[in-house]
Amino acid sequence: MCQGSPPIESVTGLTSYFNKVTHPSQIEMLGRITVDILRQERRLTRTSVCLKLIGKLDTTEDPIEAAHLRELLGMLFSK
């Protein structure tokens, strides 16, 4: 494994999380979050995705969007 690269299990965990998401709105939302994280030149990790989801959940006033965000958070913590 190269120095500075994330451990295999964290990459596998994040990949399996992305594979669980099937609803088009959730895919779009997760895509925007991923782009935001990468544009900030941060590592794409479960923690960074979680923090973005929580931040969006805290600021949204749309109940449908909030439901999608809660479901995405639930998927992030389920195995």
Coordinates of C-alpha atoms in Angstrom, one line a residue:
M1 CA 0.0 0.0 0.0
C2 CA 1.3 3.5 -0.9
Q3 CA 2.1 5.8 1.9
G4 CA -0.6 8.5 2.4
S5 CA -3.4 6.4 0.8
P6 CA -6.4 5.5 2.9
P7 CA -6.6 2.0 4.4
I8 CA -8.3 -0.6 2.1
E9 CA -11.1 -1.2 4.6
S10 CA -12.1 2.5 4.6
V11 CA -12.2 2.6 0.8
T12 CA -14.2 -0.6 0.7
G13 CA -16.7 0.8 3.4
L14 CA -17.2 4.0 1.5
T15 CA -17.6 2.2 -1.8
S16 CA -20.2 -0.1 -0.4
Y17 CA -22.1 2.9 1.1
F18 CA -22.2 4.6 -2.4
N19 CA -23.4 1.3 -3.9
K20 CA -26.4 1.2 -1.4
V21 CA -27.8 4.5 -2.6
T22 CA -30.4 3.9 -5.3
H23 CA -32.9 6.7 -5.2
P24 CA -32.2 9.3 -7.9
S25 CA -32.6 12.3 -5.5
Q26 CA -30.2 10.7 -3.0
I27 CA -27.7 9.9 -5.7
E28 CA -27.8 13.5 -6.9
M29 CA -27.5 14.8 -3.3
L30 CA -24.5 12.5 -2.5
G31 CA -22.9 13.5 -5.8
R32 CA -23.1 17.2 -4.8
I33 CA -21.7 16.5 -1.4
T34 CA -18.8 14.5 -2.9
V35 CA -18.0 17.3 -5.3
D36 CA -18.1 19.8 -2.4
I37 CA -15.7 17.8 -0.4
L38 CA -13.3 17.3 -3.3
R39 CA -13.4 20.9 -4.3
Q40 CA -12.3 21.8 -0.8
E41 CA -9.3 19.5 -1.4
R42 CA -10.4 17.3 1.5
R43 CA -10.2 13.6 1.7
L44 CA -13.4 11.8 0.8
T45 CA -14.1 9.8 4.0
R46 CA -17.1 8.5 5.9
T47 CA -16.5 11.3 8.4
S48 CA -16.4 14.0 5.8
V49 CA -19.5 12.7 4.1
C50 CA -21.2 12.4 7.5
L51 CA -20.4 16.0 8.5
K52 CA -21.7 17.3 5.2
L53 CA -24.9 15.3 5.6
I54 CA -25.4 16.6 9.1
G55 CA -24.7 20.2 8.0
K56 CA -27.2 20.0 5.2
L57 CA -29.8 18.3 7.5
D58 CA -29.3 21.1 10.0
T59 CA -30.0 23.9 7.4
T60 CA -32.7 22.3 5.2
E61 CA -36.3 23.4 5.6
D62 CA -37.6 20.9 3.0
P63 CA -39.1 17.9 4.8
I64 CA -38.6 15.6 1.7
E65 CA -34.9 16.6 1.5
A66 CA -34.6 16.1 5.3
A67 CA -36.0 12.6 4.9
H68 CA -33.5 11.8 2.2
L69 CA -30.6 13.1 4.3
R70 CA -31.7 11.1 7.3
E71 CA -31.9 7.9 5.2
L72 CA -28.4 8.6 3.8
L73 CA -27.1 9.1 7.3
G74 CA -28.8 5.8 8.4
M75 CA -27.2 4.0 5.4
L76 CA -23.8 5.4 6.3
F77 CA -23.9 3.8 9.8
S78 CA -25.6 0.5 8.8
K79 CA -23.5 -2.5 7.7

